[in-house]
mmCIF file of C-alpha atoms in Angstrom:
data_model
loop_
_atom_site.group_PDB
_atom_site.id
_atom_site.type_symbol
_atom_site.label_atom_id
_atom_site.label_comp_id
_atom_site.label_asym_id
_atom_site.label_seq_id
_atom_site.Cartn_x
_atom_site.Cartn_y
_atom_site.Cartn_z
ATOM 1 C CA MET A 40 17.076 40.968 59.935
ATOM 2 C CA LYS A 41 18.798 43.955 61.522
ATOM 3 C CA ASN A 42 16.851 47.229 61.166
ATOM 4 C CA PHE A 43 14.491 45.753 58.565
ATOM 5 C CA GLY A 44 11.433 46.669 60.627
ATOM 6 C CA ILE A 45 12.568 50.274 60.990
ATOM 7 C CA MET A 46 13.285 50.574 57.271
ATOM 8 C CA PHE A 47 10.006 48.910 56.371
ATOM 9 C CA GLY A 48 8.068 51.349 58.548
ATOM 10 C CA LYS A 49 9.887 54.282 56.942
ATOM 11 C CA GLU A 50 9.104 53.014 53.447
ATOM 12 C CA ILE A 51 5.430 52.422 54.241
ATOM 13 C CA LYS A 52 5.109 55.983 55.547
ATOM 14 C CA GLU A 53 6.782 57.264 52.387
ATOM 15 C CA PHE A 54 4.422 55.180 50.236
ATOM 16 C CA LEU A 55 1.419 56.671 52.022
ATOM 17 C CA ARG A 56 2.738 60.241 51.686
ATOM 18 C CA THR A 57 3.502 60.153 47.965
ATOM 19 C CA TYR A 58 1.482 59.902 44.760
ATOM 20 C CA LYS A 59 1.967 56.121 44.792
ATOM 21 C CA VAL A 60 -0.866 55.716 47.282
ATOM 22 C CA PHE A 61 -3.248 57.161 44.694
ATOM 23 C CA VAL A 62 -1.907 55.943 41.347
ATOM 24 C CA VAL A 63 -1.674 52.154 41.556
ATOM 25 C CA PRO A 64 -4.370 51.524 44.206
ATOM 26 C CA GLY A 65 -6.674 54.018 42.503
ATOM 27 C CA LEU A 66 -6.143 52.449 39.092
ATOM 28 C CA PHE A 67 -6.646 48.908 40.390
ATOM 29 C CA LEU A 68 -9.846 49.848 42.208
ATOM 30 C CA LEU A 69 -11.091 51.625 39.085
ATOM 31 C CA PHE A 70 -10.595 48.421 37.106
ATOM 32 C CA GLY A 71 -12.288 46.478 39.877
ATOM 33 C CA PHE A 72 -15.439 48.563 39.730
ATOM 34 C CA THR A 73 -15.634 49.120 35.966
ATOM 35 C CA SER A 74 -14.576 45.795 34.410
ATOM 36 C CA PRO A 75 -17.900 43.970 35.064
ATOM 37 C CA ILE A 76 -19.893 46.969 33.845
ATOM 38 C CA ILE A 77 -17.861 47.250 30.642
ATOM 39 C CA THR A 78 -18.257 43.516 30.038
ATOM 40 C CA LYS A 79 -22.014 43.800 30.490
ATOM 41 C CA VAL A 80 -22.609 46.792 28.202
ATOM 42 C CA LEU A 81 -20.022 45.994 25.512
ATOM 43 C CA PRO A 82 -22.295 43.656 23.477
ATOM 44 C CA SER A 83 -24.979 46.357 23.342
ATOM 45 C CA LEU A 84 -22.469 48.953 22.186
ATOM 46 C CA LEU A 85 -21.153 46.664 19.445
ATOM 47 C CA SER A 86 -24.481 45.147 18.373
ATOM 48 C CA SER A 87 -25.092 47.530 15.468
ATOM 49 C CA LEU A 88 -21.576 47.002 14.133
ATOM 50 C CA ALA A 89 -21.944 43.232 14.461
ATOM 51 C CA GLU A 90 -25.182 43.298 12.455
ATOM 52 C CA GLU A 91 -23.506 45.181 9.605
ATOM 53 C CA ILE A 92 -20.803 42.533 9.218
ATOM 54 C CA ASN A 93 -23.101 39.570 9.971
ATOM 55 C CA PHE A 94 -21.230 38.654 13.114
ATOM 56 C CA VAL A 95 -23.011 37.183 16.113
ATOM 57 C CA LEU A 96 -21.578 38.383 19.400
ATOM 58 C CA PRO A 97 -21.276 35.641 22.021
ATOM 59 C CA GLU A 98 -23.157 36.128 25.255
ATOM 60 C CA MET A 99 -20.923 37.514 27.981
ATOM 61 C CA THR A 100 -20.595 35.559 31.236
ATOM 62 C CA TRP A 101 -18.944 35.961 34.610
ATOM 63 C CA VAL A 102 -15.804 34.372 33.139
ATOM 64 C CA ASP A 103 -15.575 37.240 30.635
ATOM 65 C CA SER A 104 -16.008 39.745 33.458
ATOM 66 C CA TYR A 105 -13.133 38.224 35.407
ATOM 67 C CA GLY A 106 -11.103 38.055 32.194
ATOM 68 C CA GLN A 107 -11.633 41.762 31.509
ATOM 69 C CA PHE A 108 -10.523 42.613 35.038
ATOM 70 C CA PHE A 109 -7.302 40.616 34.843
ATOM 71 C CA LYS A 110 -6.623 41.811 31.300
ATOM 72 C CA ASN A 111 -6.662 45.384 32.585
ATOM 73 C CA LEU A 112 -4.367 44.484 35.484
ATOM 74 C CA ASN A 113 -1.961 42.636 33.191
ATOM 75 C CA GLN A 114 -1.680 45.581 30.820
ATOM 76 C CA MET A 115 -2.223 48.996 32.372
ATOM 77 C CA GLY A 116 -1.767 47.731 35.922
ATOM 78 C CA ILE A 117 1.695 46.286 35.307
ATOM 79 C CA LEU A 118 2.721 49.398 33.371
ATOM 80 C CA ALA A 119 1.631 51.625 36.264
ATOM 81 C CA ILE A 120 3.587 49.502 38.738
ATOM 82 C CA ILE A 121 6.766 49.730 36.663
ATOM 83 C CA LEU A 122 6.442 53.496 36.198
ATOM 84 C CA THR A 123 5.837 54.179 39.898
ATOM 85 C CA THR A 124 8.513 51.851 41.299
ATOM 86 C CA MET A 125 11.364 52.013 38.771
ATOM 87 C CA GLY A 126 12.999 54.846 40.713
ATOM 88 C CA THR A 127 12.614 53.195 44.121
ATOM 89 C CA ILE A 128 16.363 52.769 44.654
ATOM 90 C CA ALA A 129 17.794 54.549 41.602
ATOM 91 C CA GLU A 130 16.305 57.955 42.412
ATOM 92 C CA GLU A 131 17.384 57.808 46.052
ATOM 93 C CA ARG A 132 20.942 57.049 44.955
ATOM 94 C CA ASN A 133 20.817 59.858 42.408
ATOM 95 C CA ARG A 134 19.605 62.393 44.995
ATOM 96 C CA GLY A 135 21.956 61.172 47.727
ATOM 97 C CA ILE A 136 19.136 60.013 50.006
ATOM 98 C CA SER A 137 20.360 56.425 50.193
ATOM 99 C CA GLN A 138 23.778 57.674 51.281
ATOM 100 C CA LEU A 139 22.208 59.511 54.222
ATOM 101 C CA VAL A 140 20.112 56.487 55.197
ATOM 102 C CA LEU A 141 22.947 53.993 54.922
ATOM 103 C CA THR A 142 25.391 56.042 56.980
ATOM 104 C CA LYS A 143 23.353 54.744 59.892
ATOM 105 C CA PRO A 144 23.854 51.063 60.832
ATOM 106 C CA VAL A 145 21.422 49.848 58.159
ATOM 107 C CA PRO A 146 22.548 46.823 56.114
ATOM 108 C CA ARG A 147 22.031 47.261 52.392
ATOM 109 C CA THR A 148 20.158 43.964 52.250
ATOM 110 C CA SER A 149 17.628 45.317 54.746
ATOM 111 C CA TYR A 150 17.344 48.464 52.643
ATOM 112 C CA VAL A 151 16.592 46.505 49.451
ATOM 113 C CA LEU A 152 14.153 44.087 51.091
ATOM 114 C CA ALA A 153 12.309 46.913 52.851
ATOM 115 C CA LYS A 154 11.898 48.699 49.516
ATOM 116 C CA TYR A 155 10.456 45.552 47.993
ATOM 117 C CA ALA A 156 8.111 44.698 50.854
ATOM 118 C CA ALA A 157 6.832 48.268 51.271
ATOM 119 C CA ASN A 158 5.811 48.362 47.615
ATOM 120 C CA PHE A 159 4.577 44.793 47.269
ATOM 121 C CA LEU A 160 2.301 44.528 50.304
ATOM 122 C CA PRO A 161 0.130 47.619 49.632
ATOM 123 C CA ILE A 162 -0.235 46.689 45.964
ATOM 124 C CA ALA A 163 -1.113 43.074 46.804
ATOM 125 C CA PHE A 164 -3.680 44.275 49.354
ATOM 126 C CA THR A 165 -5.186 46.656 46.802
ATOM 127 C CA THR A 166 -5.357 43.829 44.260
ATOM 128 C CA VAL A 167 -7.460 41.782 46.669
ATOM 129 C CA LEU A 168 -9.753 44.760 47.335
ATOM 130 C CA ALA A 169 -10.114 45.358 43.593
ATOM 131 C CA PHE A 170 -11.037 41.709 43.069
ATOM 132 C CA PHE A 171 -13.755 41.929 45.706
ATOM 133 C CA ALA A 172 -15.185 44.936 43.870
ATOM 134 C CA THR A 173 -15.130 42.997 40.595
ATOM 135 C CA TRP A 174 -16.650 39.916 42.194
ATOM 136 C CA PHE A 175 -19.468 41.941 43.783
ATOM 137 C CA TYR A 176 -20.518 43.623 40.539
ATOM 138 C CA THR A 177 -19.984 40.443 38.532
ATOM 139 C CA ASP A 178 -22.262 38.573 40.913
ATOM 140 C CA VAL A 179 -24.910 41.283 40.481
ATOM 141 C CA LEU A 180 -24.681 41.465 36.684
ATOM 142 C CA PHE A 181 -24.029 37.840 35.707
ATOM 143 C CA PRO A 182 -25.711 34.638 36.930
ATOM 144 C CA ASP A 183 -23.885 31.756 38.612
ATOM 145 C CA THR A 184 -20.708 33.715 39.350
ATOM 146 C CA VAL A 185 -18.064 31.518 41.004
ATOM 147 C CA PHE A 186 -16.211 33.362 43.755
ATOM 148 C CA LEU A 187 -13.354 30.906 44.353
ATOM 149 C CA ASN A 188 -12.243 30.894 40.715
ATOM 150 C CA GLY A 189 -11.734 34.637 40.809
ATOM 151 C CA LEU A 190 -10.034 34.532 44.195
ATOM 152 C CA GLY A 191 -7.640 31.836 42.986
ATOM 153 C CA ALA A 192 -6.844 33.845 39.854
ATOM 154 C CA THR A 193 -6.134 36.850 42.072
ATOM 155 C CA GLY A 194 -3.621 34.771 44.021
ATOM 156 C CA VAL A 195 -1.899 33.737 40.780
ATOM 157 C CA TYR A 196 -1.785 37.366 39.656
ATOM 158 C CA ILE A 197 -0.190 38.421 42.949
ATOM 159 C CA ALA A 198 2.476 35.722 42.483
ATOM 160 C CA TYR A 199 3.130 37.082 38.977
ATOM 161 C CA LEU A 200 3.240 40.606 40.355
ATOM 162 C CA ALA A 201 5.794 39.537 42.984
ATOM 163 C CA VAL A 202 8.199 38.479 40.220
ATOM 164 C CA ILE A 203 7.738 41.679 38.223
ATOM 165 C CA LEU A 204 8.285 43.891 41.253
ATOM 166 C CA ALA A 205 11.428 41.948 42.200
ATOM 167 C CA LEU A 206 12.667 42.521 38.646
ATOM 168 C CA VAL A 207 11.989 46.260 38.997
ATOM 169 C CA ILE A 208 13.889 46.375 42.300
ATOM 170 C CA LEU A 209 16.875 44.605 40.720
ATOM 171 C CA ALA A 210 16.861 47.013 37.771
ATOM 172 C CA SER A 211 16.591 49.996 40.109
ATOM 173 C CA ALA A 212 19.526 48.721 42.184
ATOM 174 C CA MET A 213 21.704 48.535 39.071
ATOM 175 C CA THR A 214 21.508 52.191 38.055
ATOM 176 C CA LYS A 215 21.034 55.750 39.290
ATOM 177 C CA SER A 216 18.484 56.544 36.582
ATOM 178 C CA ALA A 217 14.789 55.698 36.926
ATOM 179 C CA ILE A 218 14.420 55.741 33.132
ATOM 180 C CA ALA A 219 17.289 53.283 32.749
ATOM 181 C CA ALA A 220 15.760 51.088 35.452
ATOM 182 C CA GLY A 221 12.471 51.099 33.552
ATOM 183 C CA GLY A 222 14.265 50.102 30.358
ATOM 184 C CA LEU A 223 16.108 47.285 32.122
ATOM 185 C CA THR A 224 12.812 46.072 33.576
ATOM 186 C CA VAL A 225 11.199 45.945 30.140
ATOM 187 C CA LEU A 226 14.225 44.055 28.811
ATOM 188 C CA GLY A 227 13.957 41.622 31.710
ATOM 189 C CA LEU A 228 10.260 41.071 31.011
ATOM 190 C CA ILE A 229 11.011 40.343 27.360
ATOM 191 C CA ILE A 230 13.604 37.737 28.356
ATOM 192 C CA LEU A 231 11.229 36.277 30.946
ATOM 193 C CA ASN A 232 8.496 35.904 28.340
ATOM 194 C CA LEU A 233 10.874 34.245 25.875
ATOM 195 C CA LEU A 234 11.951 31.529 28.325
ATOM 196 C CA PRO A 235 8.844 29.309 27.827
ATOM 197 C CA LEU A 236 9.854 28.905 24.171
ATOM 198 C CA PHE A 237 13.027 27.002 25.038
ATOM 199 C CA SER A 238 11.696 23.894 26.757
ATOM 200 C CA LYS A 239 8.518 22.062 27.661
ATOM 201 C CA ALA A 240 9.281 22.420 31.371
ATOM 202 C CA LEU A 241 9.674 26.191 31.072
ATOM 203 C CA SER A 242 6.434 26.387 29.091
ATOM 204 C CA LYS A 243 4.685 24.902 32.134
ATOM 205 C CA TYR A 244 6.566 26.282 35.106
ATOM 206 C CA SER A 245 8.263 29.508 34.058
ATOM 207 C CA PRO A 246 6.979 32.538 36.015
ATOM 208 C CA ALA A 247 5.956 34.093 32.699
ATOM 209 C CA VAL A 248 3.225 31.492 32.143
ATOM 210 C CA LEU A 249 1.477 32.697 35.290
ATOM 211 C CA ALA A 250 0.027 35.428 33.074
ATOM 212 C CA ASP A 251 -1.804 32.700 31.121
ATOM 213 C CA TYR A 252 -2.701 30.649 34.180
ATOM 214 C CA ILE A 253 -4.564 33.648 35.613
ATOM 215 C CA TYR A 254 -7.266 33.310 32.953
ATOM 216 C CA GLN A 255 -7.305 29.520 33.141
ATOM 217 C CA VAL A 256 -7.817 29.582 36.907
ATOM 218 C CA ALA A 257 -10.548 32.206 36.538
ATOM 219 C CA GLY A 258 -12.326 30.025 33.983
ATOM 220 C CA GLY A 259 -11.821 26.792 35.916
ATOM 221 C CA THR A 260 -9.741 25.118 33.191
ATOM 222 C CA ALA A 261 -6.274 25.207 34.785
ATOM 223 C CA ALA A 262 -4.257 22.126 35.732
ATOM 224 C CA SER A 263 -3.612 22.718 39.429
ATOM 225 C CA GLY A 264 -0.270 20.889 39.415
ATOM 226 C CA ASP A 265 1.099 23.129 36.673
ATOM 227 C CA VAL A 266 -0.154 26.261 38.409
ATOM 228 C CA TRP A 267 1.387 25.356 41.763
ATOM 229 C CA GLY A 268 4.631 24.405 40.031
ATOM 230 C CA ALA A 269 4.774 27.798 38.328
ATOM 231 C CA ILE A 270 4.022 29.562 41.625
ATOM 232 C CA ALA A 271 6.868 27.656 43.310
ATOM 233 C CA CYS A 272 9.222 28.669 40.489
ATOM 234 C CA ALA A 273 8.000 32.249 40.824
ATOM 235 C CA ALA A 274 8.845 32.210 44.535
ATOM 236 C CA GLY A 275 12.325 30.907 43.742
ATOM 237 C CA THR A 276 12.741 33.570 41.066
ATOM 238 C CA VAL A 277 11.799 36.312 43.526
ATOM 239 C CA ILE A 278 14.422 35.049 45.987
ATOM 240 C CA ILE A 279 17.081 34.956 43.261
ATOM 241 C CA LEU A 280 16.209 38.428 41.960
ATOM 242 C CA LEU A 281 16.191 40.033 45.409
ATOM 243 C CA THR A 282 19.416 38.273 46.415
ATOM 244 C CA THR A 283 21.034 39.519 43.214
ATOM 245 C CA ALA A 284 19.674 43.021 43.834
ATOM 246 C CA SER A 285 21.193 43.015 47.334
ATOM 247 C CA LEU A 286 24.566 41.808 46.037
ATOM 248 C CA VAL A 287 24.610 44.334 43.194
ATOM 249 C CA PHE A 288 23.583 47.206 45.445
ATOM 250 C CA SER A 289 26.170 46.274 48.085
ATOM 251 C CA ARG A 290 28.893 46.768 45.467
ATOM 252 C CA LYS A 291 27.589 50.095 44.187
ATOM 253 C CA GLU A 292 29.070 53.412 45.222
ATOM 254 C CA LEU A 293 26.472 55.673 46.810
#
């Protein structure tokens, strides 16, 4: 695609020069290193409370360690991604930067796709690094840790992340306000999470159910056909969202 490589290089350099290079990667790596440790020490911290209420705490395993890691990524990680990327296009339009960039022979589709790729690839790479940190400490702290389960769950999470980031890019292309883009993203996530309620097929293959499949893959209980079907639907959703973002942005005044 014309000038995509140039735009992608520009966006990567911008990513590395701004706070984004510290916030999301730093947070993900923090979760990677601390999740197994928290899982290991949590029963000891809660033991006295459990004795007072006659509750027996279950023994933590490597599955719980993986679960804690992905729980953190699904909550604080997703929030951090939305907050750091919601102004990706909106803020540049608001400050007139996109107008300067697009006066050159740069197609708006290339502009949108470069924004997406330059945010997605570093975050996906950091997610893999964070998983390796979690796997290493989980393997040290818990017996019989299964590497491939965690790696597969990481792949499912990245597919889920791809959809969310595409939704953020679409929201950012629709407005000149980062706050408004964040609000539209949250609204989109709510709608996305409601879709599985409407049919049995959506409850299996909607991109939203990837959030549940992450834990099932980590624990080795997932139905592989359902997971791959949801990943395929997620890929289609990303294409639709980015195509829509390009069409919307092409009709916007800079």
